Amino acid sequence: MNRAFSRKKDKTWMHTPEALSKHFIPYNAKFLGSTEVEQPKGTEVVRDAVRKLKFARHIKKSEGQKIPKVELQISIYGVKILEPKTKEVQHNCQLHRISFCADDKTDKRIFTFICKDSESNKHLCYVFDSEKCAEEITLTIGQAFDLAYRKFLESGGKDVETRKQIAGLQKRIQDLETENMELKNKVQDLENQLRITQVSAPPAGSMTPKSPSTDIFDMIPFSPISHQSSMPTRNGTQPPPVPSRSTEIKRDLFGAEPFDPFNCGAADFPPDIQSKLDEMQFIYGRIQTDTNYMKLIEKRQ
């Protein structure tokens, strides 16, 4: 743990140990950004980072972008950088990873610290702009270092390991929360797709009416099933269906009128043929009468 707080020997600390140990000290500042540096400490290293970020900020300012405001929460566990309104943590710089902290002598509004990134293991220099509190913030971070170092000596190093484990667990929890949110969004998308599919699909059991099939001559085939009359005959049998007849006289392929046995009168046949037909109708009537008589006798027996 490298510390660069030479002025702490000349000045007393500004906060009580309980304020930094059990709580945190908040400060408001403008965040110019962070940039990678080659060394974990050094005044020249910090000056180069400040010049680089100031130049980048001037370009963004000319484009109409404002310097974002942040809230700093300083404690013996580290420095948190939060969004002031939503309190969302943008960066969590653990104290044991901070290797250098200083305010700018030429510009008393600027203060910086160098922190080693936990994922990339690169050294990043964070630069802030505070009109009135730059030196005070630097001293507060120095006091947090002093208290953390004393606690480290008292616990024999166990407290630092515990903080590392807690920080690792917090990082894991944050990753799981992000993954959980992504899974919830995927489930919501699948539910929306399923709902759209159910709305567009026809209801179960419904059948689309089909047009009657036709033969090779594009004609509807003959069906022997037809509606019969509900009026029974005297012998209890259903009469055969009477075919529909059109008023228009249809002719066959040779131009002749087709034979219709239901439309034949007495004058349609010669006398000898007509007499034979009358005789056959008489015999058929006798057969029907005898049949009905036999059925009646069987019922009585």
Short mmCIF file of C-alpha atoms in Angstrom, two decimals:
data_model
loop_
_atom_site.label_atom_id
_atom_site.label_comp_id
_atom_site.label_asym_id
_atom_site.label_seq_id
_atom_site.Cartn_x
_atom_site.Cartn_y
_atom_site.Cartn_z
CA MET A 1 0.00 0.00 0.00
CA ASN A 2 1.75 3.13 -1.22
CA ARG A 3 0.68 6.38 0.33
CA ALA A 4 1.52 9.93 -0.75
CA PHE A 5 0.13 12.13 2.00
CA SER A 6 3.11 14.07 3.36
CA ARG A 7 0.92 16.92 4.58
CA LYS A 8 -0.84 14.74 7.16
CA LYS A 9 2.17 15.27 9.47
CA ASP A 10 1.59 19.00 9.45
CA LYS A 11 -2.22 19.00 9.72
CA THR A 12 -4.68 17.28 12.00
CA TRP A 13 -7.34 15.02 10.57
CA MET A 14 -10.70 16.67 9.80
CA HIS A 15 -13.10 13.83 10.73
CA THR A 16 -13.64 11.51 13.66
CA PRO A 17 -12.46 7.89 13.26
CA GLU A 18 -16.06 6.64 13.77
CA ALA A 19 -17.29 8.71 10.80
CA LEU A 20 -14.95 6.90 8.41
CA SER A 21 -15.02 3.49 10.13
CA LYS A 22 -18.77 3.04 10.62
CA HIS A 23 -20.11 5.45 8.01
CA PHE A 24 -18.71 7.52 5.14
CA ILE A 25 -17.95 11.15 4.29
CA PRO A 26 -19.83 12.42 1.19
CA TYR A 27 -18.50 15.02 -1.26
CA ASN A 28 -19.86 16.45 -4.49
CA ALA A 29 -17.57 16.98 -7.47
CA LYS A 30 -17.39 16.96 -11.26
CA PHE A 31 -15.93 13.84 -12.85
CA LEU A 32 -13.53 14.54 -15.71
CA GLY A 33 -13.05 10.82 -16.30
CA SER A 34 -10.39 8.14 -15.93
CA THR A 35 -7.43 7.10 -18.06
CA GLU A 36 -4.88 4.33 -17.96
CA VAL A 37 -1.40 5.18 -16.63
CA GLU A 38 1.82 3.20 -16.81
CA GLN A 39 2.93 3.69 -13.18
CA PRO A 40 0.91 3.18 -9.96
CA LYS A 41 2.19 6.46 -8.48
CA GLY A 42 4.10 9.66 -9.24
CA THR A 43 3.39 13.35 -9.59
CA GLU A 44 4.38 13.46 -13.25
CA VAL A 45 2.20 10.45 -13.99
CA VAL A 46 -0.79 12.27 -12.47
CA ARG A 47 -0.03 15.54 -14.31
CA ASP A 48 0.05 13.79 -17.67
CA ALA A 49 -3.29 12.14 -16.93
CA VAL A 50 -4.82 15.48 -15.89
CA ARG A 51 -3.65 17.21 -19.08
CA LYS A 52 -4.99 14.37 -21.20
CA LEU A 53 -8.42 14.37 -19.57
CA LYS A 54 -8.69 18.18 -19.56
CA PHE A 55 -8.01 18.25 -23.31
CA ALA A 56 -10.64 15.55 -23.93
CA ARG A 57 -13.11 17.45 -21.74
CA HIS A 58 -12.56 20.71 -23.69
CA ILE A 59 -13.40 18.88 -26.92
CA LYS A 60 -16.60 17.45 -25.43
CA LYS A 61 -17.51 20.84 -23.98
CA SER A 62 -17.17 22.44 -27.43
CA GLU A 63 -19.62 19.82 -28.68
CA GLY A 64 -22.14 20.87 -26.05
CA GLN A 65 -21.52 18.11 -23.49
CA LYS A 66 -21.41 19.08 -19.83
CA ILE A 67 -19.08 17.67 -17.20
CA PRO A 68 -21.09 15.08 -15.23
CA LYS A 69 -21.56 15.62 -11.51
CA VAL A 70 -20.90 12.76 -9.09
CA GLU A 71 -21.03 12.05 -5.38
CA LEU A 72 -17.97 10.63 -3.62
CA GLN A 73 -18.43 8.44 -0.53
CA ILE A 74 -15.12 8.03 1.34
CA SER A 75 -14.63 5.44 4.08
CA ILE A 76 -11.95 3.05 5.34
CA TYR A 77 -13.23 0.53 2.74
CA GLY A 78 -12.67 2.72 -0.30
CA VAL A 79 -14.02 5.51 -2.49
CA LYS A 80 -17.38 5.03 -4.20
CA ILE A 81 -18.36 7.17 -7.19
CA LEU A 82 -22.15 7.51 -7.44
CA GLU A 83 -24.70 9.27 -9.62
CA PRO A 84 -26.03 12.08 -7.34
CA LYS A 85 -29.76 11.65 -8.02
CA THR A 86 -30.23 7.89 -8.44
CA LYS A 87 -27.34 6.92 -6.09
CA GLU A 88 -26.25 4.34 -8.63
CA VAL A 89 -22.65 3.22 -8.05
CA GLN A 90 -20.57 3.94 -11.15
CA HIS A 91 -17.18 2.94 -9.71
CA ASN A 92 -16.20 1.25 -6.46
CA CYS A 93 -12.49 1.84 -5.81
CA GLN A 94 -11.42 -0.33 -2.87
CA LEU A 95 -8.95 1.33 -0.58
CA HIS A 96 -6.30 -1.41 -0.78
CA ARG A 97 -6.20 -0.90 -4.57
CA ILE A 98 -5.61 2.87 -4.38
CA SER A 99 -1.88 3.49 -4.71
CA PHE A 100 -1.63 7.28 -5.01
CA CYS A 101 -3.75 10.35 -4.23
CA ALA A 102 -2.94 14.05 -4.66
CA ASP A 103 -4.43 17.45 -5.47
CA ASP A 104 -3.00 19.66 -8.20
CA LYS A 105 -0.73 22.49 -7.00
CA THR A 106 -1.21 24.53 -10.15
CA ASP A 107 -4.99 24.10 -10.22
CA LYS A 108 -6.42 23.79 -6.73
CA ARG A 109 -9.78 22.64 -8.06
CA ILE A 110 -8.34 19.37 -9.39
CA PHE A 111 -7.60 16.24 -7.34
CA THR A 112 -6.78 12.70 -8.49
CA PHE A 113 -6.08 9.20 -7.29
CA ILE A 114 -4.68 6.09 -9.00
CA CYS A 115 -6.49 2.77 -8.52
CA LYS A 116 -5.74 -0.71 -9.88
CA ASP A 117 -8.73 -2.12 -11.75
CA SER A 118 -9.94 -5.44 -10.30
CA GLU A 119 -10.78 -6.99 -13.69
CA SER A 120 -8.09 -5.78 -16.10
CA ASN A 121 -5.37 -5.20 -13.44
CA LYS A 122 -4.57 -1.91 -15.18
CA HIS A 123 -3.73 1.25 -13.25
CA LEU A 124 -6.37 3.93 -13.83
CA CYS A 125 -6.07 7.57 -12.84
CA TYR A 126 -9.39 9.18 -11.78
CA VAL A 127 -9.56 12.98 -12.13
CA PHE A 128 -12.13 15.23 -10.40
CA ASP A 129 -12.94 18.93 -10.36
CA SER A 130 -14.08 20.42 -7.04
CA GLU A 131 -14.18 24.20 -6.72
CA LYS A 132 -13.80 24.33 -2.92
CA CYS A 133 -13.05 20.86 -1.56
CA ALA A 134 -10.15 19.46 -3.62
CA GLU A 135 -7.60 19.61 -0.81
CA GLU A 136 -10.14 18.53 1.81
CA ILE A 137 -11.12 15.46 -0.21
CA THR A 138 -7.46 14.51 -0.59
CA LEU A 139 -6.91 14.77 3.19
CA THR A 140 -10.06 12.73 3.88
CA ILE A 141 -8.78 9.92 1.67
CA GLY A 142 -5.46 10.18 3.55
CA GLN A 143 -7.24 9.84 6.89
CA ALA A 144 -9.12 6.80 5.61
CA PHE A 145 -5.76 5.25 4.66
CA ASP A 146 -4.33 5.95 8.12
CA LEU A 147 -7.31 4.40 9.92
CA ALA A 148 -7.34 1.37 7.62
CA TYR A 149 -3.61 0.82 8.19
CA ARG A 150 -4.04 0.96 11.95
CA LYS A 151 -6.89 -1.50 11.78
CA PHE A 152 -4.74 -3.75 9.62
CA LEU A 153 -1.98 -3.77 12.26
CA GLU A 154 -4.46 -4.46 15.07
CA SER A 155 -6.12 -7.40 13.27
CA GLY A 156 -2.89 -8.89 12.00
CA GLY A 157 -4.02 -8.68 8.38
CA LYS A 158 -7.22 -10.68 8.87
CA ASP A 159 -9.46 -7.67 8.35
CA VAL A 160 -8.00 -6.95 4.92
CA GLU A 161 -8.67 -10.52 3.78
CA THR A 162 -12.20 -10.29 5.08
CA ARG A 163 -12.78 -7.08 3.14
CA LYS A 164 -11.42 -8.72 0.00
CA GLN A 165 -13.83 -11.62 0.40
CA ILE A 166 -16.74 -9.26 1.01
CA ALA A 167 -15.79 -7.22 -2.05
CA GLY A 168 -15.62 -10.40 -4.15
CA LEU A 169 -19.05 -11.48 -2.92
CA GLN A 170 -20.51 -8.05 -3.67
CA LYS A 171 -19.12 -8.23 -7.19
CA ARG A 172 -20.61 -11.70 -7.62
CA ILE A 173 -24.01 -10.49 -6.37
CA GLN A 174 -23.94 -7.59 -8.82
CA ASP A 175 -23.13 -9.96 -11.70
CA LEU A 176 -25.97 -12.30 -10.67
CA GLU A 177 -28.43 -9.41 -10.48
CA THR A 178 -27.45 -8.34 -14.00
CA GLU A 179 -27.81 -11.90 -15.28
CA ASN A 180 -31.17 -12.24 -13.53
CA MET A 181 -32.44 -9.07 -15.20
CA GLU A 182 -31.37 -10.35 -18.62
CA LEU A 183 -33.18 -13.66 -18.01
CA LYS A 184 -36.34 -11.83 -16.95
CA ASN A 185 -36.28 -9.81 -20.18
CA LYS A 186 -35.87 -13.00 -22.23
CA VAL A 187 -38.79 -14.68 -20.42
CA GLN A 188 -40.94 -11.60 -21.04
CA ASP A 189 -40.09 -11.68 -24.75
CA LEU A 190 -41.01 -15.39 -24.97
CA GLU A 191 -44.34 -14.75 -23.21
CA ASN A 192 -45.13 -11.94 -25.64
CA GLN A 193 -44.33 -14.18 -28.63
CA LEU A 194 -46.51 -16.98 -27.21
CA ARG A 195 -49.39 -14.56 -26.64
CA ILE A 196 -49.17 -13.31 -30.23
CA THR A 197 -49.14 -16.91 -31.53
CA GLN A 198 -52.22 -17.84 -29.50
CA VAL A 199 -54.13 -14.80 -30.74
CA SER A 200 -53.32 -15.47 -34.41
CA ALA A 201 -54.02 -19.26 -34.26
CA PRO A 202 -57.64 -20.51 -34.92
CA PRO A 203 -59.56 -21.80 -31.85
CA ALA A 204 -59.28 -25.49 -31.03
CA GLY A 205 -61.98 -27.69 -32.61
CA SER A 206 -62.79 -25.27 -35.38
CA MET A 207 -62.58 -26.56 -38.93
CA THR A 208 -62.10 -24.55 -42.05
CA PRO A 209 -64.95 -25.23 -44.47
CA LYS A 210 -63.74 -27.11 -47.50
CA SER A 211 -65.14 -26.76 -50.98
CA PRO A 212 -66.54 -30.00 -52.45
CA SER A 213 -64.02 -32.00 -54.43
CA THR A 214 -64.50 -32.34 -58.17
CA ASP A 215 -63.57 -35.01 -60.67
CA ILE A 216 -61.24 -34.72 -63.66
CA PHE A 217 -63.99 -32.96 -65.63
CA ASP A 218 -64.33 -30.28 -62.89
CA MET A 219 -67.74 -31.69 -61.87
CA ILE A 220 -69.05 -32.53 -58.41
CA PRO A 221 -69.31 -36.35 -58.12
CA PHE A 222 -72.70 -38.01 -57.60
CA SER A 223 -73.60 -38.83 -53.97
CA PRO A 224 -76.21 -41.55 -53.34
CA ILE A 225 -77.12 -40.02 -49.97
CA SER A 226 -80.09 -37.67 -50.22
CA HIS A 227 -82.75 -36.28 -47.94
CA GLN A 228 -85.83 -38.49 -47.93
CA SER A 229 -89.35 -37.60 -47.08
CA SER A 230 -90.42 -38.18 -43.48
CA MET A 231 -93.88 -39.37 -44.64
CA PRO A 232 -94.02 -43.21 -44.51
CA THR A 233 -96.16 -45.27 -46.90
CA ARG A 234 -98.95 -47.46 -45.79
CA ASN A 235 -96.70 -50.53 -45.52
CA GLY A 236 -94.24 -48.61 -43.28
CA THR A 237 -91.44 -48.16 -45.82
CA GLN A 238 -89.96 -44.85 -46.95
CA PRO A 239 -90.76 -43.88 -50.53
CA PRO A 240 -87.80 -43.43 -52.87
CA PRO A 241 -86.60 -39.84 -53.34
CA VAL A 242 -88.24 -38.06 -56.20
CA PRO A 243 -85.60 -36.49 -58.43
CA SER A 244 -85.90 -32.78 -59.03
CA ARG A 245 -87.27 -31.94 -62.42
CA SER A 246 -86.67 -28.89 -64.41
CA THR A 247 -89.20 -27.16 -66.61
CA GLU A 248 -86.62 -27.02 -69.35
CA ILE A 249 -86.63 -30.13 -71.62
CA LYS A 250 -83.17 -31.66 -71.63
CA ARG A 251 -81.92 -33.67 -74.60
CA ASP A 252 -79.28 -36.36 -74.80
CA LEU A 253 -76.11 -36.46 -76.88
CA PHE A 254 -78.07 -37.29 -80.08
CA GLY A 255 -80.66 -34.54 -79.62
CA ALA A 256 -83.47 -36.88 -78.45
CA GLU A 257 -85.59 -36.35 -75.37
CA PRO A 258 -84.57 -38.75 -72.56
CA PHE A 259 -87.01 -41.39 -71.33
CA ASP A 260 -88.66 -40.50 -67.99
CA PRO A 261 -90.76 -43.34 -66.48
CA PHE A 262 -92.33 -40.91 -63.95
CA ASN A 263 -93.75 -38.74 -66.67
CA CYS A 264 -95.38 -41.42 -68.85
CA GLY A 265 -99.08 -41.29 -69.62
CA ALA A 266 -101.46 -43.85 -71.21
CA ALA A 267 -101.10 -42.31 -74.65
CA ASP A 268 -97.34 -42.62 -74.62
CA PHE A 269 -97.32 -46.37 -75.47
CA PRO A 270 -99.12 -48.57 -78.03
CA PRO A 271 -102.28 -50.39 -76.80
CA ASP A 272 -100.65 -53.81 -76.49
CA ILE A 273 -97.71 -52.46 -74.44
CA GLN A 274 -100.02 -50.35 -72.32
CA SER A 275 -102.19 -53.37 -71.51
CA LYS A 276 -99.09 -55.31 -70.40
CA LEU A 277 -98.11 -52.41 -68.12
CA ASP A 278 -101.59 -52.27 -66.61
CA GLU A 279 -101.47 -56.02 -65.97
CA MET A 280 -98.07 -55.75 -64.28
CA GLN A 281 -99.26 -52.88 -62.09
CA PHE A 282 -102.32 -54.95 -61.07
CA ILE A 283 -100.17 -57.98 -60.20
CA TYR A 284 -97.73 -55.75 -58.20
CA GLY A 285 -100.70 -54.31 -56.26
CA ARG A 286 -101.95 -57.83 -55.40
CA ILE A 287 -98.50 -58.84 -54.20
CA GLN A 288 -98.28 -55.82 -51.94
CA THR A 289 -101.76 -56.54 -50.53
CA ASP A 290 -100.93 -60.21 -49.85
CA THR A 291 -97.64 -59.21 -48.21
CA ASN A 292 -99.33 -56.77 -45.87
CA TYR A 293 -101.98 -59.38 -45.04
CA MET A 294 -99.33 -61.98 -44.15
CA LYS A 295 -97.55 -59.49 -41.86
CA LEU A 296 -100.84 -58.70 -40.10
CA ILE A 297 -101.50 -62.43 -39.46
CA GLU A 298 -97.99 -62.90 -38.06
CA LYS A 299 -98.45 -60.02 -35.64
CA ARG A 300 -101.73 -61.47 -34.36
CA GLN A 301 -100.15 -64.86 -33.77
#
